[in-house]
mmCIF file of C-alpha atoms in Angstrom:
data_model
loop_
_atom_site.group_PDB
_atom_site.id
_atom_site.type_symbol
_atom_site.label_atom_id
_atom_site.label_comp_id
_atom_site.label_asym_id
_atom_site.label_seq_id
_atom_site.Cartn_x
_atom_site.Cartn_y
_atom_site.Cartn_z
ATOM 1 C CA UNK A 1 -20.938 14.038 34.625
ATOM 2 C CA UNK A 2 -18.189 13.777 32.343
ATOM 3 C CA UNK A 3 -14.986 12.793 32.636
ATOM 4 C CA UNK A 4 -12.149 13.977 30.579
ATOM 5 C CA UNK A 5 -8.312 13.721 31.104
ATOM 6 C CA UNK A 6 -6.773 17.051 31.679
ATOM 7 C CA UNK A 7 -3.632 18.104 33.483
ATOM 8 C CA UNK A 8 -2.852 20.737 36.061
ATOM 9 C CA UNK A 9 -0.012 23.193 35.198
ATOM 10 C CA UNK A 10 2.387 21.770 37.860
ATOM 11 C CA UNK A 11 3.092 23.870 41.066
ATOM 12 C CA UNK A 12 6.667 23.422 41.956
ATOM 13 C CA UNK A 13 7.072 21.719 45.467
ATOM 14 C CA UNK A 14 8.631 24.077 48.393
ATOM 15 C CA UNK A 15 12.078 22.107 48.013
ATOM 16 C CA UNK A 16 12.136 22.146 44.481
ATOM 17 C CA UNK A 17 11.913 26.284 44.397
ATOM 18 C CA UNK A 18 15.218 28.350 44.694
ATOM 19 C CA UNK A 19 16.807 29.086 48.163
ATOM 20 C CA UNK A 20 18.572 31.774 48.488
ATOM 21 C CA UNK A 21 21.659 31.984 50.778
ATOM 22 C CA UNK A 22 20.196 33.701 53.968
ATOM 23 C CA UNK A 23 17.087 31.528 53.834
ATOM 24 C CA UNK A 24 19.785 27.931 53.977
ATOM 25 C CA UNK A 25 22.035 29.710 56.488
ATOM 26 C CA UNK A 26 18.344 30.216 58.677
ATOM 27 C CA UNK A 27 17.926 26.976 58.250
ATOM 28 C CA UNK A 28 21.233 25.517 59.626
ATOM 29 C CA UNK A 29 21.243 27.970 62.393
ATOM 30 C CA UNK A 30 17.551 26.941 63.588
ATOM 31 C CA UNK A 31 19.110 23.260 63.285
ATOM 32 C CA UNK A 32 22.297 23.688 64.820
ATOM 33 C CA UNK A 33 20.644 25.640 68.132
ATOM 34 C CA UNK A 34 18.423 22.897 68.547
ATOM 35 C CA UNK A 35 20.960 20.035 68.164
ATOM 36 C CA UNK A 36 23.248 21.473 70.437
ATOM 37 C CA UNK A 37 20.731 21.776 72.993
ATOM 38 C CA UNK A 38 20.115 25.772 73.031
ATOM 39 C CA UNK A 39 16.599 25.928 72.808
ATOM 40 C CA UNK A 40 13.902 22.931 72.121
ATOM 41 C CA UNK A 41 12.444 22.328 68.624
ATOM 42 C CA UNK A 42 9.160 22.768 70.786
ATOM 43 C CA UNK A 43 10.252 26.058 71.938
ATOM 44 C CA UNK A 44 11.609 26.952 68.681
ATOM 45 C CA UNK A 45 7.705 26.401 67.469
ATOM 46 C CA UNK A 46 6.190 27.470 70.376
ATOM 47 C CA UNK A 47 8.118 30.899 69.472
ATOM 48 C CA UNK A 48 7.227 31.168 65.687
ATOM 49 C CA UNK A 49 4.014 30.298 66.327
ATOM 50 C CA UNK A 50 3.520 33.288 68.871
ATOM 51 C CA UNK A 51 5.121 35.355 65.826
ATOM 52 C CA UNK A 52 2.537 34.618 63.834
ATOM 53 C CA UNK A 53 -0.580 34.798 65.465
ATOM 54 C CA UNK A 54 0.212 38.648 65.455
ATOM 55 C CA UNK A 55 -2.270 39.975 63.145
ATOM 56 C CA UNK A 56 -4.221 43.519 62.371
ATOM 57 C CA UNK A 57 -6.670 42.279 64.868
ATOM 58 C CA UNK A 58 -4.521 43.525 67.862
ATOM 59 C CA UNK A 59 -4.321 47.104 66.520
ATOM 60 C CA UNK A 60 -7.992 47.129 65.618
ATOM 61 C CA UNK A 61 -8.864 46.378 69.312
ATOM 62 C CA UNK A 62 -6.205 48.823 70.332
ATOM 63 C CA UNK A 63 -7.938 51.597 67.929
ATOM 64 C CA UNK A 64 -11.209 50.880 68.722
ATOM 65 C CA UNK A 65 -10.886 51.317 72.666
ATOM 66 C CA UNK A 66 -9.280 54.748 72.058
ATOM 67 C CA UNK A 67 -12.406 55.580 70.122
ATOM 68 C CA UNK A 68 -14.626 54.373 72.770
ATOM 69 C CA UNK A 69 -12.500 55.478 75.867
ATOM 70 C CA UNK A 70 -10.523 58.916 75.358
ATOM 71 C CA UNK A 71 -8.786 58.488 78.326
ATOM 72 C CA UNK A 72 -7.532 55.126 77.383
ATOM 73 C CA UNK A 73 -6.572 56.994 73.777
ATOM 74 C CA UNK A 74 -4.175 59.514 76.294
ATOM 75 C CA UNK A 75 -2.204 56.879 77.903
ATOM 76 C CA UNK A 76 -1.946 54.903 74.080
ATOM 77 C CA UNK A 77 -0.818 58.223 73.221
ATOM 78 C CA UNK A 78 1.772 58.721 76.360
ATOM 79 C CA UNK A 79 3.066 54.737 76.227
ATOM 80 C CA UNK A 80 1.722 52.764 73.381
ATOM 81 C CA UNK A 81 3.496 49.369 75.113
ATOM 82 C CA UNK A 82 1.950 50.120 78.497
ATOM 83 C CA UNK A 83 -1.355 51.027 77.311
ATOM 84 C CA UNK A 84 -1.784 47.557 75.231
ATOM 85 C CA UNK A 85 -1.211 45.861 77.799
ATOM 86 C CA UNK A 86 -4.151 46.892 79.693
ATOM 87 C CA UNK A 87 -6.248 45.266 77.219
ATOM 88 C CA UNK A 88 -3.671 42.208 77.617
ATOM 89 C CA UNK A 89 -1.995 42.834 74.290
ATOM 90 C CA UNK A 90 1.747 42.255 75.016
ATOM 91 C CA UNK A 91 3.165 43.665 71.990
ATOM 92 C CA UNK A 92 6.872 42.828 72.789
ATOM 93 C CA UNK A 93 9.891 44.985 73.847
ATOM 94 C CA UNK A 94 10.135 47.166 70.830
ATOM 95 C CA UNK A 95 8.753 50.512 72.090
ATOM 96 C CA UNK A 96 6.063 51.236 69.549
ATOM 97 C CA UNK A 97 4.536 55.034 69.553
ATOM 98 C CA UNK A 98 0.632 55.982 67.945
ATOM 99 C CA UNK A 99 0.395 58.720 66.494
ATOM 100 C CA UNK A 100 -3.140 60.034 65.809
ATOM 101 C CA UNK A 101 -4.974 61.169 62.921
ATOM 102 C CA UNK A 102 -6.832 64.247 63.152
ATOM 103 C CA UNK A 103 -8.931 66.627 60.519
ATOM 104 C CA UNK A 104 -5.881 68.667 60.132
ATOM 105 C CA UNK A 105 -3.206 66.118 60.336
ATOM 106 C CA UNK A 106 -3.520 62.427 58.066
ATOM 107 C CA UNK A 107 -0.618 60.337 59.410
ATOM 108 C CA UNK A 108 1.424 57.746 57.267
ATOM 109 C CA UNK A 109 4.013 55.286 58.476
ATOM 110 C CA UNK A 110 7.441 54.206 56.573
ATOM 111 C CA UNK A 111 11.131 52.680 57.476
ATOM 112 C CA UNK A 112 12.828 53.958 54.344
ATOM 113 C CA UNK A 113 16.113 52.426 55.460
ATOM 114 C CA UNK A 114 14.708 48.903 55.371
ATOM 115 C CA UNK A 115 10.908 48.515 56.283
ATOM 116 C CA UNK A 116 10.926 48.561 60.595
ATOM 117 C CA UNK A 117 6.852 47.634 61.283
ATOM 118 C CA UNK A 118 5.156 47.639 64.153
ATOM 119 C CA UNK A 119 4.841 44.137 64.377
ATOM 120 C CA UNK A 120 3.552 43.808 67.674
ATOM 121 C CA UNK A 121 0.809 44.950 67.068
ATOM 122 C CA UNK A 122 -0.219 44.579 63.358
ATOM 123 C CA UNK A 123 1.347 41.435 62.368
ATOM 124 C CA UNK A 124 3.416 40.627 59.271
ATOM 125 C CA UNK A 125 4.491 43.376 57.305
ATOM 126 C CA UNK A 126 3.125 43.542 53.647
ATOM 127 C CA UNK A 127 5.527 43.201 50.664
ATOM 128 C CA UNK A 128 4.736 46.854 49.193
ATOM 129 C CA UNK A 129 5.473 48.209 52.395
ATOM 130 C CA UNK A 130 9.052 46.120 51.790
ATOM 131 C CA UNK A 131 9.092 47.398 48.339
ATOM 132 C CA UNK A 132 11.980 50.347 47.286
ATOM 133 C CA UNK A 133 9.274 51.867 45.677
ATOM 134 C CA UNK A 134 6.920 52.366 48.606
ATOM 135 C CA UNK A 135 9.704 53.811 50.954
ATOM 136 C CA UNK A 136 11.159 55.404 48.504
ATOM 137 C CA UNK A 137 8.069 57.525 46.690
ATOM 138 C CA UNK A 138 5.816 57.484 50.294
ATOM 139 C CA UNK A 139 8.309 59.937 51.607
ATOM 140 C CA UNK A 140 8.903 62.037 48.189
ATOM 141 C CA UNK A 141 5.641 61.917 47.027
ATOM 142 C CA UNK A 142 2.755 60.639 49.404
ATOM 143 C CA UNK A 143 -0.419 61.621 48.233
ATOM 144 C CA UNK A 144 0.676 59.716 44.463
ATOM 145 C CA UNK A 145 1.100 56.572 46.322
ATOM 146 C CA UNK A 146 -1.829 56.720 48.618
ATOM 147 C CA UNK A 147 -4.043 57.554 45.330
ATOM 148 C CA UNK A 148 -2.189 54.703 44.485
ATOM 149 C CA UNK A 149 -4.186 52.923 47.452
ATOM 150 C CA UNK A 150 -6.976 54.599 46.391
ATOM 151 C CA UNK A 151 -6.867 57.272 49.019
ATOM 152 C CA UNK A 152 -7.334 60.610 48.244
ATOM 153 C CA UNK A 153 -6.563 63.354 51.132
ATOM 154 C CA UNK A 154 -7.947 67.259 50.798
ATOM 155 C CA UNK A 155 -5.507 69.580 49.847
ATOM 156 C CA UNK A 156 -5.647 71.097 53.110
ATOM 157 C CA UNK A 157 -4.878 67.901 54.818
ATOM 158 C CA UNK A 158 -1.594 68.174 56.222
ATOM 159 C CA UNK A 159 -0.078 64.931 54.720
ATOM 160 C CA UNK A 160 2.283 63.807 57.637
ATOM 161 C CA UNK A 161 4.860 60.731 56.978
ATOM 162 C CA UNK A 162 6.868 59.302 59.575
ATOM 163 C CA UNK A 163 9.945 57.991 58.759
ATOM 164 C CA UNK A 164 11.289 55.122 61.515
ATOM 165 C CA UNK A 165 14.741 55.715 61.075
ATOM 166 C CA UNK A 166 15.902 54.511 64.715
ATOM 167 C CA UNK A 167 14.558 51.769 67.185
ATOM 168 C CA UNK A 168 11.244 53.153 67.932
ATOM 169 C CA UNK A 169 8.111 51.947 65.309
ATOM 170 C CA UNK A 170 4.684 53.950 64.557
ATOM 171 C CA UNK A 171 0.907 53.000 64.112
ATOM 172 C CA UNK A 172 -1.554 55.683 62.963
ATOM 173 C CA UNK A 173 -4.443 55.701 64.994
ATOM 174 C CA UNK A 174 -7.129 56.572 62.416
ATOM 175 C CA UNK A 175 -9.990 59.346 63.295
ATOM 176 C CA UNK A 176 -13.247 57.533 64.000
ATOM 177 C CA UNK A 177 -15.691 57.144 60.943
ATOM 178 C CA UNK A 178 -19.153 59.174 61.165
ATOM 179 C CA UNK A 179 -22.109 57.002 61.481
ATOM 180 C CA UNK A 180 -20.319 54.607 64.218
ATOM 181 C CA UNK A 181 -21.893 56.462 67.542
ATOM 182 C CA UNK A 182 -23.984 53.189 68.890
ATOM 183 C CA UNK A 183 -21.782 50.398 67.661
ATOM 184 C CA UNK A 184 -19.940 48.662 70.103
ATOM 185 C CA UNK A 185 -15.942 48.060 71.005
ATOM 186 C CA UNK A 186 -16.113 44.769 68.342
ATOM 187 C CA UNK A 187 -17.917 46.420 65.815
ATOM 188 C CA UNK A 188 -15.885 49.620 65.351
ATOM 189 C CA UNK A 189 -12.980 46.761 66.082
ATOM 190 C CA UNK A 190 -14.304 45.968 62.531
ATOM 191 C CA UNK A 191 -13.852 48.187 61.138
ATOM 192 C CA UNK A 192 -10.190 49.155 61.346
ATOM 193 C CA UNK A 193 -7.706 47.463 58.846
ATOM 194 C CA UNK A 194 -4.094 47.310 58.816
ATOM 195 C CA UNK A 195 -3.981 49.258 55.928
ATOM 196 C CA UNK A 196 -5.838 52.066 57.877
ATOM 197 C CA UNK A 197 -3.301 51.863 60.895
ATOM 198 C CA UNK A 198 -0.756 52.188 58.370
ATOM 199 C CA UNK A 199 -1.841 55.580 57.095
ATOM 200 C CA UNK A 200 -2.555 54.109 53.228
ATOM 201 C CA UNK A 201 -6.315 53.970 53.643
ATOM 202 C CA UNK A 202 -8.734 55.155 56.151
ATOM 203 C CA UNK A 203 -11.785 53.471 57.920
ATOM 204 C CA UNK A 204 -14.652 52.507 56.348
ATOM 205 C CA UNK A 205 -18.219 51.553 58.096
ATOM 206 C CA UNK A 206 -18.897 48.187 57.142
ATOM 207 C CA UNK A 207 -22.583 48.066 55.858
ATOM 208 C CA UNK A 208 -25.002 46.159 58.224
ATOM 209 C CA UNK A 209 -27.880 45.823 55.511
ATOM 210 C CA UNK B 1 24.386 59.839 79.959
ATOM 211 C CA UNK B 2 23.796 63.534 78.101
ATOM 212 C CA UNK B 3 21.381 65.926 78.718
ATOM 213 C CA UNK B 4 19.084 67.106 75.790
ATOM 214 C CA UNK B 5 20.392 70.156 74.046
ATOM 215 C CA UNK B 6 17.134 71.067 72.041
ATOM 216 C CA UNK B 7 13.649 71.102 72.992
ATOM 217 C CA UNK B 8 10.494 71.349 71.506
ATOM 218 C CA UNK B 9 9.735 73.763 68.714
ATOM 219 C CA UNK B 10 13.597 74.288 67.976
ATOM 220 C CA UNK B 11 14.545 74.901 64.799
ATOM 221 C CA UNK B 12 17.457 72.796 64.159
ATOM 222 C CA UNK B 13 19.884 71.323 60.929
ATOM 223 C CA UNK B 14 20.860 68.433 60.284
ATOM 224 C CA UNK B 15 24.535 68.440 59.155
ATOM 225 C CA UNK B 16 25.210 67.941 55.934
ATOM 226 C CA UNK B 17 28.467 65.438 56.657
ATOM 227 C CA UNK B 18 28.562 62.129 54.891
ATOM 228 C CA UNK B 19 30.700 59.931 56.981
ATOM 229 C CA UNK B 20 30.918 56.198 56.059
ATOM 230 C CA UNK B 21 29.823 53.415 58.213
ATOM 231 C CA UNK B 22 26.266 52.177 59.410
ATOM 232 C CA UNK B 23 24.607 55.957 59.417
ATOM 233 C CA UNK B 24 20.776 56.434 59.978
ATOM 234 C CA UNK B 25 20.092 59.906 58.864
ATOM 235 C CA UNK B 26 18.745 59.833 55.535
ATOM 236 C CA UNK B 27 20.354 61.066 52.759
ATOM 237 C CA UNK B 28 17.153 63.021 52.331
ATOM 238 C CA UNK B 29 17.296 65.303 55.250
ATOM 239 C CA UNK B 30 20.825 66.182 55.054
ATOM 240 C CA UNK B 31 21.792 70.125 55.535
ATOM 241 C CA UNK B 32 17.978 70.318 55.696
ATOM 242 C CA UNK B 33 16.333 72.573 58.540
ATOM 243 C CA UNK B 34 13.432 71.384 60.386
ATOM 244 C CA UNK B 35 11.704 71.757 64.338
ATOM 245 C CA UNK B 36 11.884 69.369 66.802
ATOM 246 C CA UNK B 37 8.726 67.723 67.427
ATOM 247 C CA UNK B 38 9.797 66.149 70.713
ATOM 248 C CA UNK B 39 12.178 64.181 72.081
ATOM 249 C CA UNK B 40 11.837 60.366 71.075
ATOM 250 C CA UNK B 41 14.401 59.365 74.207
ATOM 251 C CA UNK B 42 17.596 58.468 74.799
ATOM 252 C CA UNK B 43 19.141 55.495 72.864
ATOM 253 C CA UNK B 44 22.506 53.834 72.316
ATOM 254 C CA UNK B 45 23.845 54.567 68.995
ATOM 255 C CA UNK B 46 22.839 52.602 66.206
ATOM 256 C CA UNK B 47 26.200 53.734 64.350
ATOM 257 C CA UNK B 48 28.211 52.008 67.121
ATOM 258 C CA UNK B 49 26.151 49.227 68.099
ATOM 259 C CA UNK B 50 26.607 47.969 64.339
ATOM 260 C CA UNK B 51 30.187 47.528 64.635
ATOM 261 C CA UNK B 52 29.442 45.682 67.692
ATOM 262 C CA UNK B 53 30.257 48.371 70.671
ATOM 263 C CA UNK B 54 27.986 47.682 73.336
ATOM 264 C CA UNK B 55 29.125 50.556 76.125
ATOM 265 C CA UNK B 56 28.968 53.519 74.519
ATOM 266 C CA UNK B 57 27.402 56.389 75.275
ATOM 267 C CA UNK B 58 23.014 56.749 75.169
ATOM 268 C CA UNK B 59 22.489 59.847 72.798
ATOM 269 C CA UNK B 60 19.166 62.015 72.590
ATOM 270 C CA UNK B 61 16.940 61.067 69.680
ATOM 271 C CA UNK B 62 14.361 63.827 68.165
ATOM 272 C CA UNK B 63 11.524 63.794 66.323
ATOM 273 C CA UNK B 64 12.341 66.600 63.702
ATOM 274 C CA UNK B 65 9.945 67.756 61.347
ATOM 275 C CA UNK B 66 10.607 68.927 58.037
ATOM 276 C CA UNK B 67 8.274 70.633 55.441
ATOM 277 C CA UNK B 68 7.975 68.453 52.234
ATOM 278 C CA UNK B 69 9.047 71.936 50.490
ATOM 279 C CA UNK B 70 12.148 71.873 52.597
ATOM 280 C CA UNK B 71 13.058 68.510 51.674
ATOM 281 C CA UNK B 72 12.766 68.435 47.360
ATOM 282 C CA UNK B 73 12.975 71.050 45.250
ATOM 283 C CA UNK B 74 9.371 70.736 43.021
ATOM 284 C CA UNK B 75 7.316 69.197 45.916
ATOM 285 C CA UNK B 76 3.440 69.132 44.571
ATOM 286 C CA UNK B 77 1.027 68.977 47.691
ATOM 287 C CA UNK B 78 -0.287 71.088 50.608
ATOM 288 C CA UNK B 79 2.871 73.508 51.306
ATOM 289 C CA UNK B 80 2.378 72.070 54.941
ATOM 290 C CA UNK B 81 2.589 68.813 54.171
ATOM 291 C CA UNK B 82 5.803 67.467 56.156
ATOM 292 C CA UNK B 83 7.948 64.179 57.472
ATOM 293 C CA UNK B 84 9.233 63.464 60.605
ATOM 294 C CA UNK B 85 12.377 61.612 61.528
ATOM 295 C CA UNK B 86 13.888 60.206 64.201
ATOM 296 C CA UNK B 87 17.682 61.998 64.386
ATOM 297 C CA UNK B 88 20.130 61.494 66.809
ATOM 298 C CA UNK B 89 20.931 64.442 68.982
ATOM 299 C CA UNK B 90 25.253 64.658 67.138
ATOM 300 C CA UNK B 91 23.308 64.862 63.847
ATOM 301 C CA UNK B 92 21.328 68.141 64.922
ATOM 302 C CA UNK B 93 23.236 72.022 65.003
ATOM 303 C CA UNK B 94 20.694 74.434 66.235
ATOM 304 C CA UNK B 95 19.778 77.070 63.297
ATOM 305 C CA UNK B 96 20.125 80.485 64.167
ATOM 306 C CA UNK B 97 19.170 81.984 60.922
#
């Protein structure tokens, strides 16, 4: 054992790193409703914490019941909201629409006016799909940023983006990998990403040996 | 509340106005000619709504599809490759060409 003086490159604390405007006018707004009595700093919790327990993991199960029940895949297709919440995923009041993949047809999701995500049901949105050169390119040049992703699509793939320009958000429901015939609802859960219900990848079987 | 003036396989334009304010078309798909898809419902108007009008009236949103070809000039991909946008129904003039 040795034991040698050495520093750490100091991390900056939270407080000590820049805030911008909107993030101190959050701040005094969360304060101010609780202080006056509007909501509870329990509820206040209670509420982000429901926020972010969203995660990919909703969507997964969501895809991978389609793929093992068709006719549960036609009512996610008719009324994504009602649908989810069969399998008691409540993914909030936003209505959210799946559109599915086929061998013709390879989806891809965007909000070029600001980055709308479904939320609900995939969780926090990732900063590339934030970035102005994500909504910008996705929609002039898609297959160049999904390479990007490492995805490369057939040339006669239809390369489909939707752009969610009003209130309404989209999920790609990816097509179902070959090789997954016998594996159960949690395994083919498994192997569905966000990335894959975001149309920048596409499902992979995850190697059992 | 309106009824929908297009339906499903229509080929339609978007106008090619450029009115200020809180506008959701994109810039993109303006004067461009695409089908509806379907229709995504019947909304309130975003372009109110921003300036804080509550009661006016629910308009019919489309899906409208647009080839990639349609939308830039030197568009490298399948020629079928497309995007789809959600447009409110005061955006849309059918096209008659």
């Amino acid at each position: 054992m040795h034991d040698h003086p050495h520093t750490h490159p100091k991390q900056p604390d939270l407080e000590d790193s820049p805030f911008t405007q909107h993030q101190v006018m959050a701040q005094a707004l969360e304060e101010l409703l609780i202080e006056k009595g509007v909501i509870s700093a329990d509820e206040m919790r209670k509420g982000l914490e429901i926020v972010d327990a969203q995660s990919p993991a909703d969507g997964a199960r969501l895809v991978a019941r389609c793929w093992a029940d068709p006719s549960f895949e036609s009512r996610v297709l008719e009324d994504t909201n009602a649908a989810a919440r069969e399998i008691d995923l409540n993914v909030g009041g936003i209505v959210i629409e799946a559109i599915k993949n086929t061998p013709h047809v390879h989806n891809v999701i965007v909000c070029t006016l600001c980055s709308c995500y479904p939320s609900g049901l995939l969780g926090e949105k990732p900063d590339w799909y934030k970035s102005r050169a994500y909504r910008s390119r996705v929609v002039r040049e898609p297959r160049a940023v999904l390479a990007e992703f490492g995805t490369f699509l057939p040339s006669e793939v239809e390369v489909r983006v939707h752009d969610s320009t009003a209130e309404r958000r989209y999920i790609v429901i990816p097509m179902r990998p070959e090789g997954t015939e016998h594996m159960s609802e949690s395994e083919l859960a498994a192997c569905v990403t966000r990335d894959c219900m975001i149309g920048v990848a596409m499902p992979h079987v995850l190697s059992t040996e | 509340m309106s009824t929908p003036k297009f339906t499903a396989g229509q080929r339609v334009r978007v106008r090619a106005a450029f009115p200020l304010g809180h506008v959701r078309t994109p810039y993109y798909t303006r004067g461009c000619v695409g089908t509806i898809e379907s229709l995504a419902g019947v909304d309130r108007n975003p372009e109110q709504l921003a300036y804080g009008i509550h009661d006016g009236p629910s308009v019919p949103l489309y899906r409208v599809r647009f080839h990639q070809t349609t939308l830039w000039r030197s568009y490298d991909g399948n020629p079928n490759d497309s995007v789809v946008v959600d447009v409110f129904e005061h955006w849309l003039e059918a096209d008659l060409a």
